[in-house]
Amino acid sequence: VGSEMCIRDSNPAGRYTIAKTCEILGINRSTLLRHTKAGHIKAQRRKSTNRPFYTGLEIVKFWQVAI
């Protein structure tokens, strides 16, 4: 698959940015944010920067249910 990540490459304990999560799931940023607002996948926030991130476990759970 080249340099692209896929769902099997994600670490359940890892933390992923919005961009990396979109790459793993193969979806657009707006699609990810829509699923986040709908509660289908949970984003957490970094304490230091307040930026959102997704855990590998959340990504896998979302993949199994939604896609």
PDB file of N, CA, C and O in Angstrom:
ATOM      1  N   VAL A   1       0.835  -1.191   0.000  1.00  0.00           N
ATOM      2  CA  VAL A   1       0.000   0.000   0.000  1.00  0.00           C
ATOM      3  C   VAL A   1       0.872   1.244   0.000  1.00  0.00           C
ATOM      4  O   VAL A   1       0.394   2.351   0.100  1.00  0.00           O
ATOM      5  N   GLY A   2       2.164   1.102  -0.098  1.00  0.00           N
ATOM      6  CA  GLY A   2       3.055   2.263  -0.133  1.00  0.00           C
ATOM      7  C   GLY A   2       3.159   2.938   1.214  1.00  0.00           C
ATOM      8  O   GLY A   2       3.239   2.296   2.243  1.00  0.00           O
ATOM      9  N   SER A   3       3.166   4.278   1.220  1.00  0.00           N
ATOM     10  CA  SER A   3       3.326   5.014   2.464  1.00  0.00           C
ATOM     11  C   SER A   3       2.004   5.252   3.172  1.00  0.00           C
ATOM     12  O   SER A   3       1.968   5.756   4.275  1.00  0.00           O
ATOM     13  N   GLU A   4       0.885   4.898   2.537  1.00  0.00           N
ATOM     14  CA  GLU A   4      -0.415   5.099   3.158  1.00  0.00           C
ATOM     15  C   GLU A   4      -0.613   4.109   4.296  1.00  0.00           C
ATOM     16  O   GLU A   4      -0.222   2.964   4.218  1.00  0.00           O
ATOM     17  N   MET A   5      -1.235   4.619   5.366  1.00  0.00           N
ATOM     18  CA  MET A   5      -1.579   3.732   6.482  1.00  0.00           C
ATOM     19  C   MET A   5      -2.930   3.109   6.198  1.00  0.00           C
ATOM     20  O   MET A   5      -3.731   3.651   5.459  1.00  0.00           O
ATOM     21  N   CYS A   6      -3.186   1.976   6.804  1.00  0.00           N
ATOM     22  CA  CYS A   6      -4.506   1.386   6.723  1.00  0.00           C
ATOM     23  C   CYS A   6      -4.895   0.924   8.122  1.00  0.00           C
ATOM     24  O   CYS A   6      -4.097   0.991   9.053  1.00  0.00           O
ATOM     25  N   ILE A   7      -6.093   0.474   8.264  1.00  0.00           N
ATOM     26  CA  ILE A   7      -6.649   0.156   9.579  1.00  0.00           C
ATOM     27  C   ILE A   7      -5.804  -0.881  10.322  1.00  0.00           C
ATOM     28  O   ILE A   7      -5.616  -0.774  11.524  1.00  0.00           O
ATOM     29  N   ARG A   8      -5.244  -1.837   9.626  1.00  0.00           N
ATOM     30  CA  ARG A   8      -4.459  -2.871  10.308  1.00  0.00           C
ATOM     31  C   ARG A   8      -3.118  -2.342  10.834  1.00  0.00           C
ATOM     32  O   ARG A   8      -2.493  -2.960  11.664  1.00  0.00           O
ATOM     33  N   ASP A   9      -2.676  -1.174  10.323  1.00  0.00           N
ATOM     34  CA  ASP A   9      -1.423  -0.583  10.776  1.00  0.00           C
ATOM     35  C   ASP A   9      -1.593   0.296  12.019  1.00  0.00           C
ATOM     36  O   ASP A   9      -0.614   0.711  12.610  1.00  0.00           O
ATOM     37  N   SER A  10      -2.844   0.597  12.386  1.00  0.00           N
ATOM     38  CA  SER A  10      -3.054   1.495  13.528  1.00  0.00           C
ATOM     39  C   SER A  10      -2.809   0.755  14.837  1.00  0.00           C
ATOM     40  O   SER A  10      -3.127  -0.418  14.975  1.00  0.00           O
ATOM     41  N   ASN A  11      -2.228   1.461  15.780  1.00  0.00           N
ATOM     42  CA  ASN A  11      -1.944   0.924  17.103  1.00  0.00           C
ATOM     43  C   ASN A  11      -3.113   1.276  18.010  1.00  0.00           C
ATOM     44  O   ASN A  11      -3.429   2.449  18.165  1.00  0.00           O
ATOM     45  N   PRO A  12      -3.790   0.287  18.627  1.00  0.00           N
ATOM     46  CA  PRO A  12      -4.940   0.585  19.489  1.00  0.00           C
ATOM     47  C   PRO A  12      -4.615   1.571  20.612  1.00  0.00           C
ATOM     48  O   PRO A  12      -5.481   2.315  21.049  1.00  0.00           O
ATOM     49  N   ALA A  13      -3.371   1.602  21.054  1.00  0.00           N
ATOM     50  CA  ALA A  13      -2.980   2.517  22.128  1.00  0.00           C
ATOM     51  C   ALA A  13      -2.471   3.852  21.586  1.00  0.00           C
ATOM     52  O   ALA A  13      -2.183   4.762  22.356  1.00  0.00           O
ATOM     53  N   GLY A  14      -2.387   3.976  20.257  1.00  0.00           N
ATOM     54  CA  GLY A  14      -1.844   5.180  19.656  1.00  0.00           C
ATOM     55  C   GLY A  14      -2.815   6.341  19.660  1.00  0.00           C
ATOM     56  O   GLY A  14      -4.018   6.177  19.850  1.00  0.00           O
ATOM     57  N   ARG A  15      -2.262   7.528  19.450  1.00  0.00           N
ATOM     58  CA  ARG A  15      -3.053   8.745  19.321  1.00  0.00           C
ATOM     59  C   ARG A  15      -2.828   9.302  17.929  1.00  0.00           C
ATOM     60  O   ARG A  15      -1.691   9.439  17.488  1.00  0.00           O
ATOM     61  N   TYR A  16      -3.926   9.638  17.245  1.00  0.00           N
ATOM     62  CA  TYR A  16      -3.837  10.054  15.857  1.00  0.00           C
ATOM     63  C   TYR A  16      -4.525  11.394  15.634  1.00  0.00           C
ATOM     64  O   TYR A  16      -5.604  11.644  16.169  1.00  0.00           O
ATOM     65  N   THR A  17      -3.896  12.235  14.829  1.00  0.00           N
ATOM     66  CA  THR A  17      -4.473  13.537  14.474  1.00  0.00           C
ATOM     67  C   THR A  17      -5.680  13.318  13.562  1.00  0.00           C
ATOM     68  O   THR A  17      -5.906  12.216  13.057  1.00  0.00           O
ATOM     69  N   ILE A  18      -6.407  14.395  13.317  1.00  0.00           N
ATOM     70  CA  ILE A  18      -7.533  14.319  12.392  1.00  0.00           C
ATOM     71  C   ILE A  18      -7.047  13.849  11.019  1.00  0.00           C
ATOM     72  O   ILE A  18      -7.634  12.953  10.414  1.00  0.00           O
ATOM     73  N   ALA A  19      -5.968  14.443  10.529  1.00  0.00           N
ATOM     74  CA  ALA A  19      -5.448  14.098   9.199  1.00  0.00           C
ATOM     75  C   ALA A  19      -5.049  12.624   9.120  1.00  0.00           C
ATOM     76  O   ALA A  19      -5.371  11.931   8.146  1.00  0.00           O
ATOM     77  N   LYS A  20      -4.361  12.127  10.135  1.00  0.00           N
ATOM     78  CA  LYS A  20      -3.908  10.733  10.130  1.00  0.00           C
ATOM     79  C   LYS A  20      -5.096   9.779  10.259  1.00  0.00           C
ATOM     80  O   LYS A  20      -5.140   8.735   9.616  1.00  0.00           O
ATOM     81  N   THR A  21      -6.082  10.154  11.069  1.00  0.00           N
ATOM     82  CA  THR A  21      -7.287   9.332  11.221  1.00  0.00           C
ATOM     83  C   THR A  21      -8.017   9.230   9.890  1.00  0.00           C
ATOM     84  O   THR A  21      -8.453   8.145   9.496  1.00  0.00           O
ATOM     85  N   CYS A  22      -8.127  10.349   9.176  1.00  0.00           N
ATOM     86  CA  CYS A  22      -8.762  10.344   7.857  1.00  0.00           C
ATOM     87  C   CYS A  22      -8.004   9.446   6.891  1.00  0.00           C
ATOM     88  O   CYS A  22      -8.610   8.705   6.106  1.00  0.00           O
ATOM     89  N   GLU A  23      -6.689   9.501   6.954  1.00  0.00           N
ATOM     90  CA  GLU A  23      -5.861   8.661   6.078  1.00  0.00           C
ATOM     91  C   GLU A  23      -6.091   7.186   6.380  1.00  0.00           C
ATOM     92  O   GLU A  23      -6.249   6.368   5.476  1.00  0.00           O
ATOM     93  N   ILE A  24      -6.130   6.835   7.658  1.00  0.00           N
ATOM     94  CA  ILE A  24      -6.326   5.438   8.064  1.00  0.00           C
ATOM     95  C   ILE A  24      -7.687   4.933   7.606  1.00  0.00           C
ATOM     96  O   ILE A  24      -7.810   3.826   7.080  1.00  0.00           O
ATOM     97  N   LEU A  25      -8.725   5.753   7.806  1.00  0.00           N
ATOM     98  CA  LEU A  25     -10.084   5.329   7.476  1.00  0.00           C
ATOM     99  C   LEU A  25     -10.425   5.515   6.001  1.00  0.00           C
ATOM    100  O   LEU A  25     -11.418   4.965   5.519  1.00  0.00           O
ATOM    101  N   GLY A  26      -9.620   6.307   5.293  1.00  0.00           N
ATOM    102  CA  GLY A  26      -9.895   6.546   3.888  1.00  0.00           C
ATOM    103  C   GLY A  26     -11.109   7.435   3.663  1.00  0.00           C
ATOM    104  O   GLY A  26     -11.853   7.238   2.704  1.00  0.00           O
ATOM    105  N   ILE A  27     -11.319   8.386   4.584  1.00  0.00           N
ATOM    106  CA  ILE A  27     -12.455   9.295   4.462  1.00  0.00           C
ATOM    107  C   ILE A  27     -11.974  10.741   4.498  1.00  0.00           C
ATOM    108  O   ILE A  27     -10.851  11.026   4.890  1.00  0.00           O
ATOM    109  N   ASN A  28     -12.854  11.641   4.099  1.00  0.00           N
ATOM    110  CA  ASN A  28     -12.562  13.062   4.072  1.00  0.00           C
ATOM    111  C   ASN A  28     -12.669  13.651   5.480  1.00  0.00           C
ATOM    112  O   ASN A  28     -13.409  13.145   6.321  1.00  0.00           O
ATOM    113  N   ARG A  29     -11.969  14.740   5.709  1.00  0.00           N
ATOM    114  CA  ARG A  29     -11.980  15.430   6.999  1.00  0.00           C
ATOM    115  C   ARG A  29     -13.400  15.811   7.429  1.00  0.00           C
ATOM    116  O   ARG A  29     -13.789  15.605   8.570  1.00  0.00           O
ATOM    117  N   SER A  30     -14.182  16.348   6.506  1.00  0.00           N
ATOM    118  CA  SER A  30     -15.548  16.755   6.850  1.00  0.00           C
ATOM    119  C   SER A  30     -16.412  15.548   7.221  1.00  0.00           C
ATOM    120  O   SER A  30     -17.277  15.634   8.099  1.00  0.00           O
ATOM    121  N   THR A  31     -16.158  14.419   6.596  1.00  0.00           N
ATOM    122  CA  THR A  31     -16.888  13.190   6.928  1.00  0.00           C
ATOM    123  C   THR A  31     -16.540  12.741   8.340  1.00  0.00           C
ATOM    124  O   THR A  31     -17.431  12.374   9.117  1.00  0.00           O
ATOM    125  N   LEU A  32     -15.266  12.779   8.689  1.00  0.00           N
ATOM    126  CA  LEU A  32     -14.839  12.404  10.037  1.00  0.00           C
ATOM    127  C   LEU A  32     -15.473  13.322  11.077  1.00  0.00           C
ATOM    128  O   LEU A  32     -15.991  12.862  12.091  1.00  0.00           O
ATOM    129  N   LEU A  33     -15.455  14.628  10.818  1.00  0.00           N
ATOM    130  CA  LEU A  33     -16.025  15.567  11.776  1.00  0.00           C
ATOM    131  C   LEU A  33     -17.539  15.383  11.907  1.00  0.00           C
ATOM    132  O   LEU A  33     -18.095  15.515  12.997  1.00  0.00           O
ATOM    133  N   ARG A  34     -18.201  15.044  10.815  1.00  0.00           N
ATOM    134  CA  ARG A  34     -19.644  14.767  10.861  1.00  0.00           C
ATOM    135  C   ARG A  34     -19.930  13.535  11.734  1.00  0.00           C
ATOM    136  O   ARG A  34     -20.840  13.544  12.564  1.00  0.00           O
ATOM    137  N   HIS A  35     -19.125  12.476  11.586  1.00  0.00           N
ATOM    138  CA  HIS A  35     -19.299  11.273  12.403  1.00  0.00           C
ATOM    139  C   HIS A  35     -18.974  11.565  13.871  1.00  0.00           C
ATOM    140  O   HIS A  35     -19.596  10.998  14.767  1.00  0.00           O
ATOM    141  N   THR A  36     -18.011  12.439  14.109  1.00  0.00           N
ATOM    142  CA  THR A  36     -17.667  12.821  15.478  1.00  0.00           C
ATOM    143  C   THR A  36     -18.835  13.563  16.120  1.00  0.00           C
ATOM    144  O   THR A  36     -19.230  13.252  17.249  1.00  0.00           O
ATOM    145  N   LYS A  37     -19.410  14.526  15.411  1.00  0.00           N
ATOM    146  CA  LYS A  37     -20.558  15.279  15.940  1.00  0.00           C
ATOM    147  C   LYS A  37     -21.753  14.376  16.190  1.00  0.00           C
ATOM    148  O   LYS A  37     -22.510  14.587  17.143  1.00  0.00           O
ATOM    149  N   ALA A  38     -21.931  13.366  15.349  1.00  0.00           N
ATOM    150  CA  ALA A  38     -23.047  12.432  15.492  1.00  0.00           C
ATOM    151  C   ALA A  38     -22.806  11.421  16.615  1.00  0.00           C
ATOM    152  O   ALA A  38     -23.714  10.671  16.980  1.00  0.00           O
ATOM    153  N   GLY A  39     -21.576  11.373  17.149  1.00  0.00           N
ATOM    154  CA  GLY A  39     -21.258  10.458  18.241  1.00  0.00           C
ATOM    155  C   GLY A  39     -20.840   9.069  17.805  1.00  0.00           C
ATOM    156  O   GLY A  39     -20.745   8.168  18.630  1.00  0.00           O
ATOM    157  N   HIS A  40     -20.563   8.895  16.524  1.00  0.00           N
ATOM    158  CA  HIS A  40     -20.153   7.578  16.022  1.00  0.00           C
ATOM    159  C   HIS A  40     -18.702   7.254  16.359  1.00  0.00           C
ATOM    160  O   HIS A  40     -18.328   6.079  16.394  1.00  0.00           O
ATOM    161  N   ILE A  41     -17.897   8.280  16.557  1.00  0.00           N
ATOM    162  CA  ILE A  41     -16.493   8.117  16.937  1.00  0.00           C
ATOM    163  C   ILE A  41     -16.158   9.252  17.904  1.00  0.00           C
ATOM    164  O   ILE A  41     -16.635  10.376  17.731  1.00  0.00           O
ATOM    165  N   LYS A  42     -15.399   8.937  18.946  1.00  0.00           N
ATOM    166  CA  LYS A  42     -15.076   9.935  19.964  1.00  0.00           C
ATOM    167  C   LYS A  42     -13.693  10.518  19.757  1.00  0.00           C
ATOM    168  O   LYS A  42     -12.727   9.792  19.565  1.00  0.00           O
ATOM    169  N   ALA A  43     -13.646  11.838  19.822  1.00  0.00           N
ATOM    170  CA  ALA A  43     -12.358  12.533  19.801  1.00  0.00           C
ATOM    171  C   ALA A  43     -12.025  12.944  21.224  1.00  0.00           C
ATOM    172  O   ALA A  43     -12.913  13.282  21.999  1.00  0.00           O
ATOM    173  N   GLN A  44     -10.761  12.892  21.555  1.00  0.00           N
ATOM    174  CA  GLN A  44     -10.305  13.379  22.853  1.00  0.00           C
ATOM    175  C   GLN A  44      -9.489  14.634  22.585  1.00  0.00           C
ATOM    176  O   GLN A  44      -9.228  14.971  21.434  1.00  0.00           O
ATOM    177  N   ARG A  45      -9.105  15.330  23.626  1.00  0.00           N
ATOM    178  CA  ARG A  45      -8.340  16.569  23.459  1.00  0.00           C
ATOM    179  C   ARG A  45      -7.033  16.480  24.229  1.00  0.00           C
ATOM    180  O   ARG A  45      -6.992  15.990  25.350  1.00  0.00           O
ATOM    181  N   ARG A  46      -5.979  16.982  23.600  1.00  0.00           N
ATOM    182  CA  ARG A  46      -4.679  17.049  24.276  1.00  0.00           C
ATOM    183  C   ARG A  46      -4.755  18.143  25.332  1.00  0.00           C
ATOM    184  O   ARG A  46      -5.239  19.236  25.067  1.00  0.00           O
ATOM    185  N   LYS A  47      -4.265  17.835  26.512  1.00  0.00           N
ATOM    186  CA  LYS A  47      -4.326  18.799  27.618  1.00  0.00           C
ATOM    187  C   LYS A  47      -3.501  20.048  27.337  1.00  0.00           C
ATOM    188  O   LYS A  47      -3.902  21.157  27.656  1.00  0.00           O
ATOM    189  N   SER A  48      -2.353  19.878  26.730  1.00  0.00           N
ATOM    190  CA  SER A  48      -1.446  21.013  26.529  1.00  0.00           C
ATOM    191  C   SER A  48      -1.893  21.964  25.425  1.00  0.00           C
ATOM    192  O   SER A  48      -1.737  23.173  25.540  1.00  0.00           O
ATOM    193  N   THR A  49      -2.480  21.419  24.355  1.00  0.00           N
ATOM    194  CA  THR A  49      -2.822  22.256  23.202  1.00  0.00           C
ATOM    195  C   THR A  49      -4.323  22.340  22.931  1.00  0.00           C
ATOM    196  O   THR A  49      -4.755  23.139  22.108  1.00  0.00           O
ATOM    197  N   ASN A  50      -5.098  21.493  23.583  1.00  0.00           N
ATOM    198  CA  ASN A  50      -6.549  21.391  23.384  1.00  0.00           C
ATOM    199  C   ASN A  50      -6.911  20.943  21.959  1.00  0.00           C
ATOM    200  O   ASN A  50      -8.031  21.084  21.517  1.00  0.00           O
ATOM    201  N   ARG A  51      -5.959  20.396  21.238  1.00  0.00           N
ATOM    202  CA  ARG A  51      -6.230  19.886  19.892  1.00  0.00           C
ATOM    203  C   ARG A  51      -6.847  18.493  19.987  1.00  0.00           C
ATOM    204  O   ARG A  51      -6.455  17.689  20.834  1.00  0.00           O
ATOM    205  N   PRO A  52      -7.772  18.192  19.082  1.00  0.00           N
ATOM    206  CA  PRO A  52      -8.406  16.870  19.126  1.00  0.00           C
ATOM    207  C   PRO A  52      -7.483  15.779  18.598  1.00  0.00           C
ATOM    208  O   PRO A  52      -6.625  16.021  17.751  1.00  0.00           O
ATOM    209  N   PHE A  53      -7.687  14.577  19.114  1.00  0.00           N
ATOM    210  CA  PHE A  53      -7.014  13.396  18.588  1.00  0.00           C
ATOM    211  C   PHE A  53      -7.948  12.207  18.744  1.00  0.00           C
ATOM    212  O   PHE A  53      -8.918  12.257  19.499  1.00  0.00           O
ATOM    213  N   TYR A  54      -7.673  11.171  18.008  1.00  0.00           N
ATOM    214  CA  TYR A  54      -8.461   9.946  18.058  1.00  0.00           C
ATOM    215  C   TYR A  54      -7.535   8.815  18.477  1.00  0.00           C
ATOM    216  O   TYR A  54      -6.406   8.737  18.010  1.00  0.00           O
ATOM    217  N   THR A  55      -8.026   7.944  19.340  1.00  0.00           N
ATOM    218  CA  THR A  55      -7.217   6.796  19.740  1.00  0.00           C
ATOM    219  C   THR A  55      -7.358   5.693  18.692  1.00  0.00           C
ATOM    220  O   THR A  55      -8.376   5.618  17.987  1.00  0.00           O
ATOM    221  N   GLY A  56      -6.353   4.864  18.621  1.00  0.00           N
ATOM    222  CA  GLY A  56      -6.398   3.734  17.700  1.00  0.00           C
ATOM    223  C   GLY A  56      -7.582   2.832  17.981  1.00  0.00           C
ATOM    224  O   GLY A  56      -8.219   2.316  17.065  1.00  0.00           O
ATOM    225  N   LEU A  57      -7.919   2.656  19.267  1.00  0.00           N
ATOM    226  CA  LEU A  57      -9.053   1.818  19.643  1.00  0.00           C
ATOM    227  C   LEU A  57     -10.360   2.397  19.100  1.00  0.00           C
ATOM    228  O   LEU A  57     -11.195   1.664  18.566  1.00  0.00           O
ATOM    229  N   GLU A  58     -10.546   3.711  19.207  1.00  0.00           N
ATOM    230  CA  GLU A  58     -11.753   4.364  18.674  1.00  0.00           C
ATOM    231  C   GLU A  58     -11.821   4.192  17.156  1.00  0.00           C
ATOM    232  O   GLU A  58     -12.903   3.976  16.609  1.00  0.00           O
ATOM    233  N   ILE A  59     -10.692   4.311  16.490  1.00  0.00           N
ATOM    234  CA  ILE A  59     -10.653   4.170  15.031  1.00  0.00           C
ATOM    235  C   ILE A  59     -11.086   2.760  14.629  1.00  0.00           C
ATOM    236  O   ILE A  59     -11.917   2.586  13.735  1.00  0.00           O
ATOM    237  N   VAL A  60     -10.554   1.753  15.316  1.00  0.00           N
ATOM    238  CA  VAL A  60     -10.899   0.365  15.009  1.00  0.00           C
ATOM    239  C   VAL A  60     -12.379   0.103  15.286  1.00  0.00           C
ATOM    240  O   VAL A  60     -13.076  -0.519  14.474  1.00  0.00           O
ATOM    241  N   LYS A  61     -12.873   0.589  16.428  1.00  0.00           N
ATOM    242  CA  LYS A  61     -14.295   0.402  16.757  1.00  0.00           C
ATOM    243  C   LYS A  61     -15.187   1.053  15.706  1.00  0.00           C
ATOM    244  O   LYS A  61     -16.173   0.462  15.275  1.00  0.00           O
ATOM    245  N   PHE A  62     -14.848   2.264  15.293  1.00  0.00           N
ATOM    246  CA  PHE A  62     -15.629   2.957  14.271  1.00  0.00           C
ATOM    247  C   PHE A  62     -15.600   2.172  12.967  1.00  0.00           C
ATOM    248  O   PHE A  62     -16.622   1.998  12.311  1.00  0.00           O
ATOM    249  N   TRP A  63     -14.428   1.700  12.572  1.00  0.00           N
ATOM    250  CA  TRP A  63     -14.273   0.936  11.331  1.00  0.00           C
ATOM    251  C   TRP A  63     -15.165  -0.295  11.341  1.00  0.00           C
ATOM    252  O   TRP A  63     -15.832  -0.604  10.353  1.00  0.00           O
ATOM    253  N   GLN A  64     -15.200  -1.022  12.452  1.00  0.00           N
ATOM    254  CA  GLN A  64     -15.965  -2.250  12.542  1.00  0.00           C
ATOM    255  C   GLN A  64     -17.465  -1.999  12.473  1.00  0.00           C
ATOM    256  O   GLN A  64     -18.208  -2.808  11.913  1.00  0.00           O
ATOM    257  N   VAL A  65     -17.926  -0.896  13.017  1.00  0.00           N
ATOM    258  CA  VAL A  65     -19.364  -0.614  13.079  1.00  0.00           C
ATOM    259  C   VAL A  65     -19.853   0.142  11.851  1.00  0.00           C
ATOM    260  O   VAL A  65     -20.872  -0.200  11.270  1.00  0.00           O
ATOM    261  N   ALA A  66     -19.132   1.172  11.443  1.00  0.00           N
ATOM    262  CA  ALA A  66     -19.659   2.122  10.464  1.00  0.00           C
ATOM    263  C   ALA A  66     -19.281   1.832   9.017  1.00  0.00           C
ATOM    264  O   ALA A  66     -19.994   2.219   8.112  1.00  0.00           O
ATOM    265  N   ILE A  67     -18.145   1.204   8.811  1.00  0.00           N
ATOM    266  CA  ILE A  67     -17.681   1.091   7.415  1.00  0.00           C
ATOM    267  C   ILE A  67     -17.799  -0.327   6.910  1.00  0.00           C
ATOM    268  O   ILE A  67     -17.822  -1.262   7.556  1.00  0.00           O
TER     269      ILE A  67
END
